Amino acid sequence: MSARNPGTVLDLEGLSKVTVNTQAVLKRAQHIQGLKVPKRQWQTAWLLKAVSCIDLTTLAGDDTPSNVHRLCVKAIQPVRYDLLKKIDMHDKGITTAAVCVYPSRVVDAVRSLKAANSSLPVASVATGFPAGQTPLETRLQEVHMAVRDGATEIDIVINRTLALTGQWEAMYSEIRQFREACGDTHMKTILATGDLGNFTNIYKASMVAMMAGQSHNTHFFTFVKMTVGLFF
């Protein structure tokens, strides 16, 4: 994990000059989609790398301690042992990057991982995920609660209303407060790009988040749920 981003002063003048060439972005994306897929051992290597980058997640309304426990077990051993044995990767410590749960389930995840003698990080969505429309005080309380209960990463969501109406200073202020509430805990920002309307808003929201001190990883998607079992 890289050093913490200390943030910078909000550069409203720089933001006001931002424009994005939509056609160039789409052309570049189309080019990337057309690249050849790695074959054989290289494909296996990249799939294992992808597994190691996943925050294995459960964010369901019916989450229970037992659901979270099963998630943790899967995160510790995401690929079947016999498959790893065939490619001589059974002793390389292949796990997911973290498990991710709601703040109220952080205690369950920490308990399950501790019982398994695993140091796998526990991430938690907070700040009114997924909409980010709850009062600021409530969103800050969620961050404090998750950190207190043992989360080592907080995934905040931005208030998209502020981005859509160009209230960048207000967004900057909120993220700075979230960063302070996280303390030494790693913080990432979910931009929910599908709600932001255009590439210019996406770029500006990303820049404001980084100026406010978010960590280097920014989620550039609305929400993706990945299940390792689909691939292995």
mmCIF file of C-alpha atoms in Angstrom:
data_model
loop_
_atom_site.group_PDB
_atom_site.id
_atom_site.type_symbol
_atom_site.label_atom_id
_atom_site.label_comp_id
_atom_site.label_asym_id
_atom_site.label_seq_id
_atom_site.Cartn_x
_atom_site.Cartn_y
_atom_site.Cartn_z
ATOM 1 C CA MET A 1 0.000 0.000 0.000
ATOM 2 C CA SER A 2 1.408 3.364 -1.003
ATOM 3 C CA ALA A 3 1.955 6.301 1.329
ATOM 4 C CA ARG A 4 -1.123 8.254 2.369
ATOM 5 C CA ASN A 5 -2.211 11.089 0.100
ATOM 6 C CA PRO A 6 -2.077 14.274 2.228
ATOM 7 C CA GLY A 7 -4.320 16.157 -0.165
ATOM 8 C CA THR A 8 -3.917 19.664 -1.541
ATOM 9 C CA VAL A 9 -5.754 22.966 -1.565
ATOM 10 C CA LEU A 10 -8.845 22.848 -3.786
ATOM 11 C CA ASP A 11 -7.969 24.298 -7.198
ATOM 12 C CA LEU A 12 -11.288 25.692 -8.435
ATOM 13 C CA GLU A 13 -9.592 27.685 -11.190
ATOM 14 C CA GLY A 14 -8.005 24.550 -12.603
ATOM 15 C CA LEU A 15 -11.311 22.667 -12.416
ATOM 16 C CA SER A 16 -13.094 25.421 -14.323
ATOM 17 C CA LYS A 17 -10.762 24.877 -17.292
ATOM 18 C CA VAL A 18 -11.304 21.123 -17.539
ATOM 19 C CA THR A 19 -12.777 19.732 -20.755
ATOM 20 C CA VAL A 20 -12.812 16.125 -21.895
ATOM 21 C CA ASN A 21 -12.673 14.993 -25.525
ATOM 22 C CA THR A 22 -15.498 12.439 -25.433
ATOM 23 C CA GLN A 23 -14.817 10.997 -28.869
ATOM 24 C CA ALA A 24 -11.135 10.451 -28.061
ATOM 25 C CA VAL A 25 -12.043 8.679 -24.814
ATOM 26 C CA LEU A 26 -14.530 6.396 -26.586
ATOM 27 C CA LYS A 27 -12.031 5.620 -29.339
ATOM 28 C CA ARG A 28 -9.385 4.713 -26.776
ATOM 29 C CA ALA A 29 -11.837 2.496 -24.886
ATOM 30 C CA GLN A 30 -12.777 0.729 -28.135
ATOM 31 C CA HIS A 31 -9.084 0.114 -28.859
ATOM 32 C CA ILE A 32 -8.534 -1.432 -25.430
ATOM 33 C CA GLN A 33 -11.548 -3.714 -25.900
ATOM 34 C CA GLY A 34 -10.030 -4.956 -29.149
ATOM 35 C CA LEU A 35 -6.724 -6.030 -27.644
ATOM 36 C CA LYS A 36 -5.926 -9.722 -27.756
ATOM 37 C CA VAL A 37 -6.700 -11.793 -24.667
ATOM 38 C CA PRO A 38 -3.650 -13.575 -23.167
ATOM 39 C CA LYS A 39 -3.611 -17.321 -23.758
ATOM 40 C CA ARG A 40 -2.662 -20.406 -21.758
ATOM 41 C CA GLN A 41 -0.318 -19.790 -18.842
ATOM 42 C CA TRP A 42 -0.442 -16.023 -19.279
ATOM 43 C CA GLN A 43 -4.226 -16.063 -19.046
ATOM 44 C CA THR A 44 -4.011 -18.128 -15.865
ATOM 45 C CA ALA A 45 -1.477 -15.707 -14.394
ATOM 46 C CA TRP A 46 -3.672 -12.698 -15.124
ATOM 47 C CA LEU A 47 -6.757 -14.426 -13.708
ATOM 48 C CA LEU A 48 -4.886 -15.139 -10.480
ATOM 49 C CA LYS A 49 -3.734 -11.521 -10.418
ATOM 50 C CA ALA A 50 -7.349 -10.404 -10.870
ATOM 51 C CA VAL A 51 -8.422 -12.582 -7.943
ATOM 52 C CA SER A 52 -5.759 -10.976 -5.750
ATOM 53 C CA CYS A 53 -7.159 -7.512 -6.588
ATOM 54 C CA ILE A 54 -10.790 -8.276 -5.721
ATOM 55 C CA ASP A 55 -12.524 -6.964 -2.610
ATOM 56 C CA LEU A 56 -14.835 -9.952 -2.117
ATOM 57 C CA THR A 57 -18.104 -8.327 -1.167
ATOM 58 C CA THR A 58 -21.472 -8.927 0.377
ATOM 59 C CA LEU A 59 -23.800 -5.943 0.602
ATOM 60 C CA ALA A 60 -27.146 -7.673 0.796
ATOM 61 C CA GLY A 61 -30.167 -6.756 2.866
ATOM 62 C CA ASP A 62 -30.230 -10.257 4.342
ATOM 63 C CA ASP A 63 -26.578 -10.373 5.435
ATOM 64 C CA THR A 64 -26.033 -12.334 8.644
ATOM 65 C CA PRO A 65 -22.942 -13.341 10.642
ATOM 66 C CA SER A 66 -22.998 -16.746 8.913
ATOM 67 C CA ASN A 67 -23.084 -15.142 5.443
ATOM 68 C CA VAL A 68 -20.121 -12.962 6.358
ATOM 69 C CA HIS A 69 -18.253 -15.975 7.749
ATOM 70 C CA ARG A 70 -18.704 -17.877 4.471
ATOM 71 C CA LEU A 71 -17.479 -14.801 2.584
ATOM 72 C CA CYS A 72 -14.320 -14.692 4.705
ATOM 73 C CA VAL A 73 -13.645 -18.392 4.157
ATOM 74 C CA LYS A 74 -13.995 -17.887 0.398
ATOM 75 C CA ALA A 75 -11.708 -14.839 0.477
ATOM 76 C CA ILE A 76 -8.974 -16.780 2.279
ATOM 77 C CA GLN A 77 -9.204 -19.650 -0.250
ATOM 78 C CA PRO A 78 -10.778 -18.135 -3.395
ATOM 79 C CA VAL A 79 -9.466 -20.781 -5.789
ATOM 80 C CA ARG A 80 -9.820 -24.517 -5.264
ATOM 81 C CA TYR A 81 -6.709 -26.106 -3.783
ATOM 82 C CA ASP A 82 -6.543 -28.885 -6.398
ATOM 83 C CA LEU A 83 -6.513 -26.325 -9.228
ATOM 84 C CA LEU A 84 -3.741 -24.332 -7.569
ATOM 85 C CA LYS A 85 -1.810 -27.558 -6.984
ATOM 86 C CA LYS A 86 -1.878 -28.371 -10.716
ATOM 87 C CA ILE A 87 -0.159 -25.086 -11.551
ATOM 88 C CA ASP A 88 2.191 -25.136 -8.551
ATOM 89 C CA MET A 89 0.528 -22.125 -6.918
ATOM 90 C CA HIS A 90 -0.911 -23.912 -3.877
ATOM 91 C CA ASP A 91 1.709 -22.479 -1.504
ATOM 92 C CA LYS A 92 1.828 -18.908 -2.851
ATOM 93 C CA GLY A 93 -0.790 -17.447 -0.505
ATOM 94 C CA ILE A 94 -3.403 -16.615 -3.149
ATOM 95 C CA THR A 95 -6.214 -14.674 -1.455
ATOM 96 C CA THR A 96 -8.486 -11.819 -2.428
ATOM 97 C CA ALA A 97 -7.320 -8.299 -1.606
ATOM 98 C CA ALA A 98 -9.925 -7.874 1.139
ATOM 99 C CA VAL A 99 -13.466 -8.624 2.202
ATOM 100 C CA CYS A 100 -15.987 -5.791 2.008
ATOM 101 C CA VAL A 101 -19.134 -5.460 4.127
ATOM 102 C CA TYR A 102 -21.509 -2.874 5.561
ATOM 103 C CA PRO A 103 -20.348 -1.078 8.739
ATOM 104 C CA SER A 104 -22.729 -3.127 10.880
ATOM 105 C CA ARG A 105 -21.071 -6.351 9.686
ATOM 106 C CA VAL A 106 -17.437 -5.298 10.220
ATOM 107 C CA VAL A 107 -17.375 -6.949 13.659
ATOM 108 C CA ASP A 108 -18.476 -10.265 12.115
ATOM 109 C CA ALA A 109 -15.789 -10.119 9.420
ATOM 110 C CA VAL A 110 -13.026 -9.212 11.860
ATOM 111 C CA ARG A 111 -14.083 -12.020 14.178
ATOM 112 C CA SER A 112 -14.167 -14.640 11.398
ATOM 113 C CA LEU A 113 -10.781 -13.665 9.985
ATOM 114 C CA LYS A 114 -9.194 -13.573 13.421
ATOM 115 C CA ALA A 115 -10.544 -17.050 14.172
ATOM 116 C CA ALA A 116 -8.963 -18.263 10.920
ATOM 117 C CA ASN A 117 -5.642 -16.624 11.866
ATOM 118 C CA SER A 118 -5.860 -14.487 8.719
ATOM 119 C CA SER A 119 -4.549 -10.954 8.300
ATOM 120 C CA LEU A 120 -6.799 -10.276 5.309
ATOM 121 C CA PRO A 121 -7.996 -6.626 5.378
ATOM 122 C CA VAL A 122 -11.611 -5.763 6.110
ATOM 123 C CA ALA A 123 -13.072 -2.998 3.967
ATOM 124 C CA SER A 124 -16.380 -1.291 4.642
ATOM 125 C CA VAL A 125 -18.599 0.868 2.490
ATOM 126 C CA ALA A 126 -19.796 3.919 4.382
ATOM 127 C CA THR A 127 -21.214 7.432 4.046
ATOM 128 C CA GLY A 128 -24.687 6.283 3.048
ATOM 129 C CA PHE A 129 -23.753 3.690 0.414
ATOM 130 C CA PRO A 130 -24.915 3.440 -2.288
ATOM 131 C CA ALA A 131 -26.796 6.748 -2.699
ATOM 132 C CA GLY A 132 -24.828 8.998 -0.325
ATOM 133 C CA GLN A 133 -28.004 10.970 0.410
ATOM 134 C CA THR A 134 -28.148 10.644 4.190
ATOM 135 C CA PRO A 135 -27.251 13.621 6.428
ATOM 136 C CA LEU A 136 -23.540 14.389 6.711
ATOM 137 C CA GLU A 137 -23.530 13.706 10.462
ATOM 138 C CA THR A 138 -24.943 10.227 9.866
ATOM 139 C CA ARG A 139 -22.375 9.489 7.161
ATOM 140 C CA LEU A 140 -19.542 10.549 9.453
ATOM 141 C CA GLN A 141 -20.907 8.333 12.231
ATOM 142 C CA GLU A 142 -20.804 5.363 9.857
ATOM 143 C CA VAL A 143 -17.125 5.978 9.183
ATOM 144 C CA HIS A 144 -16.308 6.278 12.892
ATOM 145 C CA MET A 145 -18.250 3.074 13.636
ATOM 146 C CA ALA A 146 -16.532 1.016 10.938
ATOM 147 C CA VAL A 147 -13.059 2.204 11.978
ATOM 148 C CA ARG A 148 -13.811 1.542 15.643
ATOM 149 C CA ASP A 149 -14.933 -2.011 14.860
ATOM 150 C CA GLY A 150 -11.744 -2.871 12.986
ATOM 151 C CA ALA A 151 -12.143 -1.911 9.325
ATOM 152 C CA THR A 152 -8.770 -1.256 7.693
ATOM 153 C CA GLU A 153 -10.255 0.397 4.612
ATOM 154 C CA ILE A 154 -13.234 2.709 4.195
ATOM 155 C CA ASP A 155 -14.918 3.011 0.797
ATOM 156 C CA ILE A 156 -16.836 6.282 0.812
ATOM 157 C CA VAL A 157 -19.424 7.356 -1.749
ATOM 158 C CA ILE A 158 -19.715 10.927 -2.942
ATOM 159 C CA ASN A 159 -22.905 12.956 -2.835
ATOM 160 C CA ARG A 160 -23.669 12.962 -6.567
ATOM 161 C CA THR A 161 -25.981 15.955 -6.214
ATOM 162 C CA LEU A 162 -22.947 18.103 -5.409
ATOM 163 C CA ALA A 163 -21.164 16.910 -8.549
ATOM 164 C CA LEU A 164 -24.160 17.324 -10.829
ATOM 165 C CA THR A 165 -24.760 20.881 -9.611
ATOM 166 C CA GLY A 166 -21.093 21.865 -9.679
ATOM 167 C CA GLN A 167 -20.735 22.315 -5.904
ATOM 168 C CA TRP A 168 -17.107 21.195 -5.907
ATOM 169 C CA GLU A 169 -16.133 23.153 -2.808
ATOM 170 C CA ALA A 170 -18.880 21.440 -0.792
ATOM 171 C CA MET A 171 -17.814 18.027 -2.107
ATOM 172 C CA TYR A 172 -14.197 18.771 -1.224
ATOM 173 C CA SER A 173 -15.235 19.751 2.301
ATOM 174 C CA GLU A 174 -17.229 16.556 2.825
ATOM 175 C CA ILE A 175 -14.420 14.294 1.624
ATOM 176 C CA ARG A 176 -11.909 16.117 3.828
ATOM 177 C CA GLN A 177 -14.159 15.404 6.803
ATOM 178 C CA PHE A 178 -14.414 11.738 5.822
ATOM 179 C CA ARG A 179 -10.616 11.587 5.510
ATOM 180 C CA GLU A 180 -10.254 13.040 9.017
ATOM 181 C CA ALA A 181 -12.814 10.574 10.389
ATOM 182 C CA CYS A 182 -10.839 7.681 8.884
ATOM 183 C CA GLY A 183 -7.708 8.605 10.801
ATOM 184 C CA ASP A 184 -4.924 6.243 9.721
ATOM 185 C CA THR A 185 -7.383 3.922 7.965
ATOM 186 C CA HIS A 186 -7.083 3.606 4.181
ATOM 187 C CA MET A 187 -9.832 5.512 2.339
ATOM 188 C CA LYS A 188 -11.069 5.036 -1.220
ATOM 189 C CA THR A 189 -13.764 6.943 -3.056
ATOM 190 C CA ILE A 190 -16.633 5.462 -5.059
ATOM 191 C CA LEU A 191 -17.535 8.009 -7.729
ATOM 192 C CA ALA A 192 -20.634 6.212 -9.058
ATOM 193 C CA THR A 193 -19.749 7.372 -12.547
ATOM 194 C CA GLY A 194 -22.992 6.099 -14.026
ATOM 195 C CA ASP A 195 -24.784 8.875 -12.157
ATOM 196 C CA LEU A 196 -22.469 11.744 -13.126
ATOM 197 C CA GLY A 197 -23.785 12.399 -16.607
ATOM 198 C CA ASN A 198 -20.600 13.003 -18.607
ATOM 199 C CA PHE A 199 -16.836 12.468 -18.648
ATOM 200 C CA THR A 200 -16.112 16.035 -17.551
ATOM 201 C CA ASN A 201 -18.026 15.572 -14.304
ATOM 202 C CA ILE A 202 -16.278 12.242 -13.769
ATOM 203 C CA TYR A 203 -12.859 13.834 -14.242
ATOM 204 C CA LYS A 204 -13.662 16.760 -11.961
ATOM 205 C CA ALA A 205 -15.092 14.521 -9.233
ATOM 206 C CA SER A 206 -11.977 12.350 -9.364
ATOM 207 C CA MET A 207 -9.670 15.358 -9.109
ATOM 208 C CA VAL A 208 -11.639 16.873 -6.206
ATOM 209 C CA ALA A 209 -11.499 13.538 -4.355
ATOM 210 C CA MET A 210 -7.724 13.336 -4.782
ATOM 211 C CA MET A 211 -7.256 16.974 -3.754
ATOM 212 C CA ALA A 212 -9.286 16.203 -0.636
ATOM 213 C CA GLY A 213 -6.937 13.394 0.358
ATOM 214 C CA GLN A 214 -8.475 10.177 -0.880
ATOM 215 C CA SER A 215 -6.103 7.280 -1.403
ATOM 216 C CA HIS A 216 -4.726 6.463 -4.830
ATOM 217 C CA ASN A 217 -7.425 3.904 -5.656
ATOM 218 C CA THR A 218 -10.627 5.421 -6.982
ATOM 219 C CA HIS A 219 -13.591 3.311 -8.002
ATOM 220 C CA PHE A 220 -14.668 4.408 -11.480
ATOM 221 C CA PHE A 221 -17.846 2.371 -11.570
ATOM 222 C CA THR A 222 -21.290 2.521 -10.078
ATOM 223 C CA PHE A 223 -21.142 -0.875 -8.401
ATOM 224 C CA VAL A 224 -19.760 -4.231 -9.405
ATOM 225 C CA LYS A 225 -20.299 -7.439 -7.463
ATOM 226 C CA MET A 226 -17.775 -10.109 -8.344
ATOM 227 C CA THR A 227 -17.988 -13.732 -7.304
ATOM 228 C CA VAL A 228 -14.784 -15.714 -7.665
ATOM 229 C CA GLY A 229 -16.746 -18.945 -7.946
ATOM 230 C CA LEU A 230 -17.975 -17.866 -11.374
ATOM 231 C CA PHE A 231 -14.441 -18.180 -12.732
ATOM 232 C CA PHE A 232 -13.011 -21.072 -10.750
#
